[in-house]
Tab-separated table of C-alpha atoms and ligand atoms in Angstrom:
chain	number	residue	atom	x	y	z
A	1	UNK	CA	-4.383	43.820	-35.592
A	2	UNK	CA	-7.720	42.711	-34.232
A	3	UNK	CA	-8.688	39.277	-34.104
A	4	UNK	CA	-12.058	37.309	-33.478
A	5	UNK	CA	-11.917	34.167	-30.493
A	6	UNK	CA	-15.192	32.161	-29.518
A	7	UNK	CA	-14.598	31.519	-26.010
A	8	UNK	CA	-15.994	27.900	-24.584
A	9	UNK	CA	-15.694	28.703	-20.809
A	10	UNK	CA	-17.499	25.243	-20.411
A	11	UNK	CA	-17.639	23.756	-16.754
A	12	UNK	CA	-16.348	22.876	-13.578
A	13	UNK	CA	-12.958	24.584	-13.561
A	14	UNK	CA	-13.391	26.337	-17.150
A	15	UNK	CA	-14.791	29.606	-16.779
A	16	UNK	CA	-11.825	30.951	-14.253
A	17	UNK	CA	-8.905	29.611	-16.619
A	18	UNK	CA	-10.336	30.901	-19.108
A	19	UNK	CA	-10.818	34.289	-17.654
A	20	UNK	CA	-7.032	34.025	-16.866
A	21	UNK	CA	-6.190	33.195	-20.181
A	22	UNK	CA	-8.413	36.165	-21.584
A	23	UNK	CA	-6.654	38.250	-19.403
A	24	UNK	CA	-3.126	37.434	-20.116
A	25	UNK	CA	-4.330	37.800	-23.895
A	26	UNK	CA	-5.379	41.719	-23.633
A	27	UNK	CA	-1.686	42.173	-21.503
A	28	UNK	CA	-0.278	40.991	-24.519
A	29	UNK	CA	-2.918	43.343	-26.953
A	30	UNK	CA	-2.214	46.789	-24.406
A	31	UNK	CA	1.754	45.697	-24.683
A	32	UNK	CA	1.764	44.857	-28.370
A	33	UNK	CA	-0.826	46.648	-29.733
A	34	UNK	CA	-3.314	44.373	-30.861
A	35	UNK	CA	-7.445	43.506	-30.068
A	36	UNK	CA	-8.415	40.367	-29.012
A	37	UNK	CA	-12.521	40.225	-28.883
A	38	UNK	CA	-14.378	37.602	-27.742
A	39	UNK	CA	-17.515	36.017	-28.236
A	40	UNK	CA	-18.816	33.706	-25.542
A	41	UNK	CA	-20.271	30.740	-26.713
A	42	UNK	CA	-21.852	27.707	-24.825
A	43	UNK	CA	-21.047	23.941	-24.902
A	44	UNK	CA	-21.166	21.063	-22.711
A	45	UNK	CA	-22.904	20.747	-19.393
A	46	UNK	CA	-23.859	24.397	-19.662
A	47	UNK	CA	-24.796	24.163	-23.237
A	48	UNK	CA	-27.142	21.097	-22.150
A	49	UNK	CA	-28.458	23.251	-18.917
A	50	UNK	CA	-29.559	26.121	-21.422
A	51	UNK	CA	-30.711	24.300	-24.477
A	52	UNK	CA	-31.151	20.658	-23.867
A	53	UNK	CA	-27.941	20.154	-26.524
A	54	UNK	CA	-24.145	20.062	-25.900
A	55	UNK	CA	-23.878	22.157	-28.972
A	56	UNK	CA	-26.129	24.096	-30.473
A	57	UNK	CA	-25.676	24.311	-34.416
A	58	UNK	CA	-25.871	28.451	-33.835
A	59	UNK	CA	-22.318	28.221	-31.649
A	60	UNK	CA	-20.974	25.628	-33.746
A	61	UNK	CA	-21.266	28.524	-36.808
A	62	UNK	CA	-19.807	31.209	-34.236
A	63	UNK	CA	-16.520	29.425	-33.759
A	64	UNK	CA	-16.758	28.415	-37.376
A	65	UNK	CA	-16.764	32.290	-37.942
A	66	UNK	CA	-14.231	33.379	-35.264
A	67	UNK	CA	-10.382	33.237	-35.927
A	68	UNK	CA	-9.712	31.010	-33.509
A	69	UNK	CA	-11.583	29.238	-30.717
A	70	UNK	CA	-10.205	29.346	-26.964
A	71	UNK	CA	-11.714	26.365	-24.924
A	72	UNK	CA	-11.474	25.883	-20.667
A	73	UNK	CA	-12.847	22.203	-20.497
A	74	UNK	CA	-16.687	20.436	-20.635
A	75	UNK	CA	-18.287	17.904	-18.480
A	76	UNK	CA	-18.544	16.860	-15.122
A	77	UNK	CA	-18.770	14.200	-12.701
A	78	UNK	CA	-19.687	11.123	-15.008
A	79	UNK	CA	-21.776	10.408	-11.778
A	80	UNK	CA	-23.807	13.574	-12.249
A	81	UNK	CA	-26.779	12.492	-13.582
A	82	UNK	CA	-28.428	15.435	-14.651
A	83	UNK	CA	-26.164	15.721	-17.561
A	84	UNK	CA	-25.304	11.666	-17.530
A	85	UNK	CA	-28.101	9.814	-18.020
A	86	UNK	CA	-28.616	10.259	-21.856
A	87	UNK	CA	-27.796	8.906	-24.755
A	88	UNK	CA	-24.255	9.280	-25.650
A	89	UNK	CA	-24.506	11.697	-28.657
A	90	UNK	CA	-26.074	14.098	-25.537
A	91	UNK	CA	-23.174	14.249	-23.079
A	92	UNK	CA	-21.041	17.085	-22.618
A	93	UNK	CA	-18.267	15.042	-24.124
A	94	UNK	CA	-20.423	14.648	-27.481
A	95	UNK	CA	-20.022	18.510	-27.806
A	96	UNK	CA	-16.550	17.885	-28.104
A	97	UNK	CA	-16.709	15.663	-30.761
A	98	UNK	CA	-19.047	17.577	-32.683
A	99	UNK	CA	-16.600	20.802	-32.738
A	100	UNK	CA	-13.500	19.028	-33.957
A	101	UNK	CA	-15.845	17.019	-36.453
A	102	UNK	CA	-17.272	20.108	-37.522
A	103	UNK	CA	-14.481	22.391	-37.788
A	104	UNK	CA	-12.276	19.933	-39.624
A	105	UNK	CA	-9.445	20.118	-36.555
A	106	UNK	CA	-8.249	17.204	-37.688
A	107	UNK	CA	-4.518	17.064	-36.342
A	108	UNK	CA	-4.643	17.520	-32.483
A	109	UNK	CA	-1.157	18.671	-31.231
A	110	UNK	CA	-0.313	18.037	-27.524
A	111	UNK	CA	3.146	19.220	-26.076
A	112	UNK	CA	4.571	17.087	-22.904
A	113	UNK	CA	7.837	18.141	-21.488
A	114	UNK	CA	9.236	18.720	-17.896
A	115	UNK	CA	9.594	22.025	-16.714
A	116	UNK	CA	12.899	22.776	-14.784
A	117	UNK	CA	11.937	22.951	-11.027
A	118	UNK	CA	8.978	20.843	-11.418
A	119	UNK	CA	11.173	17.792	-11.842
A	120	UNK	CA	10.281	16.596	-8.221
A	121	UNK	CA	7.144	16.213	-9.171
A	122	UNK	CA	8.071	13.763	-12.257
A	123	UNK	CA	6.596	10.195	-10.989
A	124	UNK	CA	9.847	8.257	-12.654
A	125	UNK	CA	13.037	7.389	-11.292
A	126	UNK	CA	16.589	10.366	-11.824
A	127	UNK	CA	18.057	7.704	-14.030
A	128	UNK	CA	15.109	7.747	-16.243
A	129	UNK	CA	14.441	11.177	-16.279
A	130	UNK	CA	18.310	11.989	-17.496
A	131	UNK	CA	18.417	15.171	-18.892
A	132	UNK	CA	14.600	15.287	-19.097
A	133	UNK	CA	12.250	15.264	-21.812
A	134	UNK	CA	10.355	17.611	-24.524
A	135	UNK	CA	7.977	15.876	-27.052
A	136	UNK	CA	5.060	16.452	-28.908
A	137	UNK	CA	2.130	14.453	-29.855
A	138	UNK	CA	0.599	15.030	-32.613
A	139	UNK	CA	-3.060	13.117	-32.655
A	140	UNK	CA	-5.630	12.275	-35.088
A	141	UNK	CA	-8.318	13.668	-34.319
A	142	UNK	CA	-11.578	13.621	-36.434
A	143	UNK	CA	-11.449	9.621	-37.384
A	144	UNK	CA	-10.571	6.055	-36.371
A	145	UNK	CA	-13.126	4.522	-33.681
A	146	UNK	CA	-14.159	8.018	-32.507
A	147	UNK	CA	-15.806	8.547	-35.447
A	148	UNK	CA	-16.523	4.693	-36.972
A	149	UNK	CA	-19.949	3.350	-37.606
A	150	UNK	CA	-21.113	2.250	-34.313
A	151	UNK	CA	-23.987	-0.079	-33.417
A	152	UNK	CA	-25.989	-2.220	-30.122
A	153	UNK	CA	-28.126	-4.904	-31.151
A	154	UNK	CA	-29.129	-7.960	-29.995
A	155	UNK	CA	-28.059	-11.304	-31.801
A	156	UNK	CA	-29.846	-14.301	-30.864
A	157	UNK	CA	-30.426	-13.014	-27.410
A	158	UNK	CA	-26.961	-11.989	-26.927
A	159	UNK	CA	-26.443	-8.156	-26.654
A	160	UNK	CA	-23.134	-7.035	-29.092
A	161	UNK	CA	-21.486	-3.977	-29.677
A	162	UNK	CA	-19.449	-3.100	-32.929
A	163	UNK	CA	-17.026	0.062	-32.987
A	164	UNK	CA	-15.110	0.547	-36.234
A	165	UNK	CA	-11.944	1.656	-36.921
A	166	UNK	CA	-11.668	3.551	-40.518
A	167	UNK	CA	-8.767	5.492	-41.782
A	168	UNK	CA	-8.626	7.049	-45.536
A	169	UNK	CA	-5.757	7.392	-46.856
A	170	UNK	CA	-6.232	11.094	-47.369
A	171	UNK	CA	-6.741	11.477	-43.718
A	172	UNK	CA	-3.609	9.790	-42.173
A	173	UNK	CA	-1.589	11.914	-44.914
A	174	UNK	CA	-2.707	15.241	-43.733
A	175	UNK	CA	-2.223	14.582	-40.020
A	176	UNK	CA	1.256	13.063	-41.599
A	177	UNK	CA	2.295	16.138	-43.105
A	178	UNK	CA	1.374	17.919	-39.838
A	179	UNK	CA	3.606	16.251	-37.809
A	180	UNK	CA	6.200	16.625	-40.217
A	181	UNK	CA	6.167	19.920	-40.605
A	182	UNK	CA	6.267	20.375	-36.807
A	183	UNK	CA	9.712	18.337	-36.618
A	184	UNK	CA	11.193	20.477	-38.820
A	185	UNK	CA	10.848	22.986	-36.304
A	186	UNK	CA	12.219	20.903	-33.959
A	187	UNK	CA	15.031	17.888	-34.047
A	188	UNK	CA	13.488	16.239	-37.232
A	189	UNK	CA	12.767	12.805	-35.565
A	190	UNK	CA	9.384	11.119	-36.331
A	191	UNK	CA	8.085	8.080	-33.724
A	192	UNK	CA	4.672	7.011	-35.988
A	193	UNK	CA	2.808	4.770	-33.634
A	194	UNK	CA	0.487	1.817	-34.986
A	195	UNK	CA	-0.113	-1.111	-34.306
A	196	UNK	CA	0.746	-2.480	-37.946
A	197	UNK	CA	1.345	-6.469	-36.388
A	198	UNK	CA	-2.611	-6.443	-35.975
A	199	UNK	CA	-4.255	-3.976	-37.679
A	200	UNK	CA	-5.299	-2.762	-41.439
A	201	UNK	CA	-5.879	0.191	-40.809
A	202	UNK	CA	-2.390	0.761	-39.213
A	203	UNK	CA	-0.881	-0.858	-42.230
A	204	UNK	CA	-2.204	1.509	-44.087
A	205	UNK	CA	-1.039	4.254	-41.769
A	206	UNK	CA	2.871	3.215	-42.021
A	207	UNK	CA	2.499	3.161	-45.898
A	208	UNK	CA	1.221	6.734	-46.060
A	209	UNK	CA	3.612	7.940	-43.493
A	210	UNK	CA	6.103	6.406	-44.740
A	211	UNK	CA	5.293	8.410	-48.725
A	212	UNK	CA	5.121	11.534	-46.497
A	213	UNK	CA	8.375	10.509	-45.393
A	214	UNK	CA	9.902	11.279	-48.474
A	215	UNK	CA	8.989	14.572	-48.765
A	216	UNK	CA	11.287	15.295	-45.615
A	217	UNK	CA	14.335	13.900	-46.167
A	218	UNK	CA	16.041	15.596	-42.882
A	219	UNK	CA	13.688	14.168	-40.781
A	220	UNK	CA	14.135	10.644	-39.499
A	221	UNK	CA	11.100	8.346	-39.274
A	222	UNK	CA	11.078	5.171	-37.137
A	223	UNK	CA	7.726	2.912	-36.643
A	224	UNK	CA	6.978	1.646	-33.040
A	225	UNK	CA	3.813	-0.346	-31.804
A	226	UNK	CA	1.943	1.196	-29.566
A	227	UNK	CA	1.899	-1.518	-26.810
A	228	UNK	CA	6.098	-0.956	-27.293
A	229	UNK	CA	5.595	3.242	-27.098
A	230	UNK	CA	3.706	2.767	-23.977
A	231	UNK	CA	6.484	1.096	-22.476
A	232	UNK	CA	9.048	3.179	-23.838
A	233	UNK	CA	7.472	6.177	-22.679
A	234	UNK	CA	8.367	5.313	-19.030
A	235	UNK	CA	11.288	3.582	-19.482
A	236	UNK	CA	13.183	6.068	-22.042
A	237	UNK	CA	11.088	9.582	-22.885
A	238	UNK	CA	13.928	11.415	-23.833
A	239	UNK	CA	14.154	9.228	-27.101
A	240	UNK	CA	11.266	11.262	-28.350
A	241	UNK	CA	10.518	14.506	-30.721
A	242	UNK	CA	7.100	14.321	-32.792
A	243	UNK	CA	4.787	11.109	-31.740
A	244	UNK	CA	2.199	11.079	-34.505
A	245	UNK	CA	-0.726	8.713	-34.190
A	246	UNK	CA	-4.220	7.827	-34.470
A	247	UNK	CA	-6.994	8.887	-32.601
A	248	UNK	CA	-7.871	6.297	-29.884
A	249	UNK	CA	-4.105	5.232	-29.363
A	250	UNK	CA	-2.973	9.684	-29.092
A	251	UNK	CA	-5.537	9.784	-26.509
A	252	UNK	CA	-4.327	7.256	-24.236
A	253	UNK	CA	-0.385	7.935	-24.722
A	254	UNK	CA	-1.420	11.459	-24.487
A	255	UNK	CA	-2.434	10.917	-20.938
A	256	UNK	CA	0.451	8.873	-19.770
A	257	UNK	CA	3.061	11.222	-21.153
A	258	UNK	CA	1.198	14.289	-19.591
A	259	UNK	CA	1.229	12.145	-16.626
A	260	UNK	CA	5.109	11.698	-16.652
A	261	UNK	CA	5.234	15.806	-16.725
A	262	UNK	CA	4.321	15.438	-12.844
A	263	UNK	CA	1.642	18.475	-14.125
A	264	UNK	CA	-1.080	17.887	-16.230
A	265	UNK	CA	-2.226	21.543	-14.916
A	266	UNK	CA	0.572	22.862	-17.125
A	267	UNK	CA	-0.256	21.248	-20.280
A	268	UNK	CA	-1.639	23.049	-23.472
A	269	UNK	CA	-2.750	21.369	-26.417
A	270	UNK	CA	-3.989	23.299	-29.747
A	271	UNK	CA	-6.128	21.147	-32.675
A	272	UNK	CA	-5.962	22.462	-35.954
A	273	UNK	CA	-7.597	22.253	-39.433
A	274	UNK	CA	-5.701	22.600	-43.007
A	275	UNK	CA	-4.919	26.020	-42.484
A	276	UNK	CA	-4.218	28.556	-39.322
A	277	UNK	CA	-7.681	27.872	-37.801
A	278	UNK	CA	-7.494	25.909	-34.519
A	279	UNK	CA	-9.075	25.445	-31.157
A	280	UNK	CA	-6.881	25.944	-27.993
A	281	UNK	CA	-7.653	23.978	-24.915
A	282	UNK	CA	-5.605	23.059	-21.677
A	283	UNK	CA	-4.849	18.777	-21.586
A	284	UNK	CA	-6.560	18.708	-18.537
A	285	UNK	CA	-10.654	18.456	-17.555
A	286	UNK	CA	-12.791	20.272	-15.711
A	287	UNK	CA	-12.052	19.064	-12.151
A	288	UNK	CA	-15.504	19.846	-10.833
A	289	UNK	CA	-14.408	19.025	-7.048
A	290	UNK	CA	-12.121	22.394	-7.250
A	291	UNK	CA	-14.481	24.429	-9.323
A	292	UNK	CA	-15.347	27.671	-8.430
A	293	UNK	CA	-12.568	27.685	-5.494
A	294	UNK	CA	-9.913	29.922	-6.939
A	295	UNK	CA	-7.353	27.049	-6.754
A	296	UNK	CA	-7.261	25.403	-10.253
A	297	UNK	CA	-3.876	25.893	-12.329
A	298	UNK	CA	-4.537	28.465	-15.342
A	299	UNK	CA	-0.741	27.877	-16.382
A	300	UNK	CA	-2.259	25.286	-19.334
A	301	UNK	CA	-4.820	27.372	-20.338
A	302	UNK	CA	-2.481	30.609	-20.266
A	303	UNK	CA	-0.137	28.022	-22.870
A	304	UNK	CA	-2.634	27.651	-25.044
A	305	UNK	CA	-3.853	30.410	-25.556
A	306	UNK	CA	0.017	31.203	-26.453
A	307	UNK	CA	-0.113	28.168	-29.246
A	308	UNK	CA	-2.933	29.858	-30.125
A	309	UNK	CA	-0.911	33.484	-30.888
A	310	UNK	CA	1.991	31.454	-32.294
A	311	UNK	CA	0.040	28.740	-34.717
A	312	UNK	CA	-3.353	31.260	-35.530
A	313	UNK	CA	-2.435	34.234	-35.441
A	314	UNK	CA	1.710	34.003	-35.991
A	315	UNK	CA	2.430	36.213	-33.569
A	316	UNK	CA	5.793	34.006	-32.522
A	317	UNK	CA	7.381	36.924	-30.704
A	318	UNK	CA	3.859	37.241	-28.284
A	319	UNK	CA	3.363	34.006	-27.976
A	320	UNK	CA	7.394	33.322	-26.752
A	321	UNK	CA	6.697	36.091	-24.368
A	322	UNK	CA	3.761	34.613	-22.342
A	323	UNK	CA	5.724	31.627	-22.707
A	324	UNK	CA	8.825	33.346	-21.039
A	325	UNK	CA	6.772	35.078	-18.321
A	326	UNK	CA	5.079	31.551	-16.982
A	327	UNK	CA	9.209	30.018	-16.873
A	328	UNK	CA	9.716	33.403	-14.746
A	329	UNK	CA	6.995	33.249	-12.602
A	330	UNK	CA	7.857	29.374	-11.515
A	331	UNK	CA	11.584	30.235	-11.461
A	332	UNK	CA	10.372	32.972	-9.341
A	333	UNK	CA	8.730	30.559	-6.912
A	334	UNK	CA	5.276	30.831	-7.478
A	335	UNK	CA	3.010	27.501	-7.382
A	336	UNK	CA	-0.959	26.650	-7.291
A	337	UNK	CA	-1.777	23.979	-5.120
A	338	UNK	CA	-1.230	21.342	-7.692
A	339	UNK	CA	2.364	21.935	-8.211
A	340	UNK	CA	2.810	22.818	-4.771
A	341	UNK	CA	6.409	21.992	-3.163
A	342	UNK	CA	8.208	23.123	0.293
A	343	UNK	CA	9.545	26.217	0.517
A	344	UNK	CA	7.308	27.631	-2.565
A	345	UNK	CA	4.339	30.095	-2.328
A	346	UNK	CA	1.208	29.183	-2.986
A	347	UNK	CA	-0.924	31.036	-4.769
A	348	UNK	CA	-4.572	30.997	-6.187
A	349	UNK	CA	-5.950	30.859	-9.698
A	350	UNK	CA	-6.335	34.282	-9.747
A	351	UNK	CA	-3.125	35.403	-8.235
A	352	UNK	CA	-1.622	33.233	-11.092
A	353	UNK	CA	-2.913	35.536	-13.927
A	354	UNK	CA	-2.148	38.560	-12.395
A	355	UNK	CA	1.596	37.262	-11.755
A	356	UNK	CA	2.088	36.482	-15.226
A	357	UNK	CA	0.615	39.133	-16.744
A	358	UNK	CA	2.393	41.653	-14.374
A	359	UNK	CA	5.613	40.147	-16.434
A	360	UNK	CA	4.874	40.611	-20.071
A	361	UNK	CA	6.518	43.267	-21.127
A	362	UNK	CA	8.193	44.555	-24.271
A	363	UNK	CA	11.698	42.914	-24.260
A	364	UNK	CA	13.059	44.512	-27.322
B	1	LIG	C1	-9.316	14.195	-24.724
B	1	LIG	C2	-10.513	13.675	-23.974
B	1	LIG	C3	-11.644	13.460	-24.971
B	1	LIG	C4	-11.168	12.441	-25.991
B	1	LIG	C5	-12.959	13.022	-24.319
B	1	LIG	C6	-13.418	14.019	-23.278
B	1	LIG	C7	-14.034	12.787	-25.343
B	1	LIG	O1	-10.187	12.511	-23.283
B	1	LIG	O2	-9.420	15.280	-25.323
B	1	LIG	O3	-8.277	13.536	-24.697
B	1	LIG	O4	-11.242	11.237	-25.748
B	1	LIG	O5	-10.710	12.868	-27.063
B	2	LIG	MG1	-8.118	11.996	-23.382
């Protein structure tokens, strides 16, 4: 089969995990007989660089028209004022935004689990950590505050902001069904976060999830705030399977459960529309203070571009293999400088690729 990406290298870090990623992808076409071809296309600082816009309405229709998008990261230094000191709808960061808006990738899926041998590099305590941990969040991602009615004016003298929260109902169910669907795959628990004790529009969420609920009968749903999931997320991760939330609160649980991985440079996320569409991006930024110096992790990227075989393009079996060879080439030792440990080699961004590629093969 061939199949159509748009490739966002982006900035800082993102054009060489990307090029890692690309590469892993054609092992995986000469071993299993498929074409991957890529169209480049710009967004973020470099999209702003070339034409004054984090997104250009051209390479917004070339991912629209791609199979699937493959994304390194955007942005840089919020100090950097070249690309800074704009309005906010001109950041890199606005780019962003304007993708998922515009290509509907509405449910934002974000795996965190601990990796065997990495476990020294888990911040909690052995007790915690038990037998470790393997969830998934699953994010909205195209509505709450991100994408509210928004306003700065000046009352009586007195500057005020507004940001609002709006959820339809037809939006929280088909994030809903998402996560659902993805338990069912997995050990059919459901943690919906809200924060239904304050909020409408979380009210509204636990009603709709809850209908959705019923569809699924083997999975179990349970409710939990969100100031109560961000405790329990340090104090008990194993309890979790699929995490499903709203926009603002997935972002900021998505960080601290990446951070209890140890290795945000090993996390892939993938953000999908209704159907098999979806961009693939690693859960980590675009580090400009390592860019361009051969050292940045491409593991994350490499694992997304596997979601993207297994959720786009169904290609399970491909996408299990990549999978298999990045276990292999930790359990064989192998470490960039992020996930560094004694007694481990080090090795570069580069050397990364070519180690993992070098073992996907054709296991039966
Ligand atoms: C993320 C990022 C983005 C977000 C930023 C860069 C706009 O933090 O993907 O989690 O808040 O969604
Ligand atoms: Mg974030």
């Amino acid at each position: 089969m061939e199949y159509k990406i748009a490739v966002i290298s982006g900035d800082g870090i993102g054009p060489e995990i990307v090029g890692e990623a690309k590469r892993v992808l054609d092992r995986v076409g000469s071993v299993y007989g498929h074409t991957f071809r890529y169209e480049e296309v710009l967004m973020g600082g470099i999209s702003i660089d070339t034409y004054g816009v984090p997104l250009t309405d051209e390479a917004l229709e070339t991912a629209r028209r791609s199979d699937s998008v493959l994304l390194g990261a955007v942005g840089g230094n919020v100090g950097n004022s070249r690309w800074y000191d704009v309005a906010p709808n001109l950041r890199p960061e606005a780019g962003l935004l304007a993708i998922r808006k515009g290509l509907g990738l509405f449910a934002n899926i974000r795996p965190a689990y601990l990796y065997d041998g990495l476990s020294q590099a888990c911040p909690l305590k052995k007790e915690i950590i038990g037998e470790g941990f393997d969830m998934v969040i699953v994010r909205e991602l195209t509505g709450g505050l991100y994408f509210g009615e928004r306003r700065t004016e000046e009352i009586n003298g007195v500057l005020q902001a507004t940001d609002t929260l709006v959820y339809s109902e037809t939006e929280i169910r088909r994030v809903a069904v998402k996560a659902f669907e993805i338990a069912m795959k997995r050990k059919k628990k459901v943690t919906s976060v809200d924060k239904a004790n304050v909020l409408d529009s979380s009210r509204l969420w636990r009603k709709v999830v809850a209908e959705v609920a019923k569809d699924y009968p083997e999975v179990s749903l349970e409710n939990m705030l969100v100031d109560n999931c961000a405790m329990q997320l340090v104090m008990n991760p194993g309890q979790f399977d699929v995490i499903l939330t709203e926009n603002m609160f997935g972002d900021i649980l998505s960080d601290e459960a990446s951070m209890i991985t140890g290795s945000i440079g090993m996390l892939s996320s993938a953000s999908l529309n209704e159907g098999k569409f979806g961009l693939y991006e690693p859960s980590h930024g675009s580090a400009p203070d390592i860019a361009g110096k051969d050292i940045a992790n491409p593991i994350a990227t490499i694992l997304s571009a596997a979601m993207m075989l297994r959720f786009s393009f169904d290609l399970d079996k491909e996408a299990e293999e990549v999978e298999n060879a990045v276990c292999t080439v930790l359990a064989d030792q192998y470490r960039t400088a992020d996930i560094m440990a004694k007694g481990m080699t080090c090795v570069g961004t580069k050397e990364m690729g070519r180690l993992i590629c070098e073992r996907i093969r054709r296991n039966g």
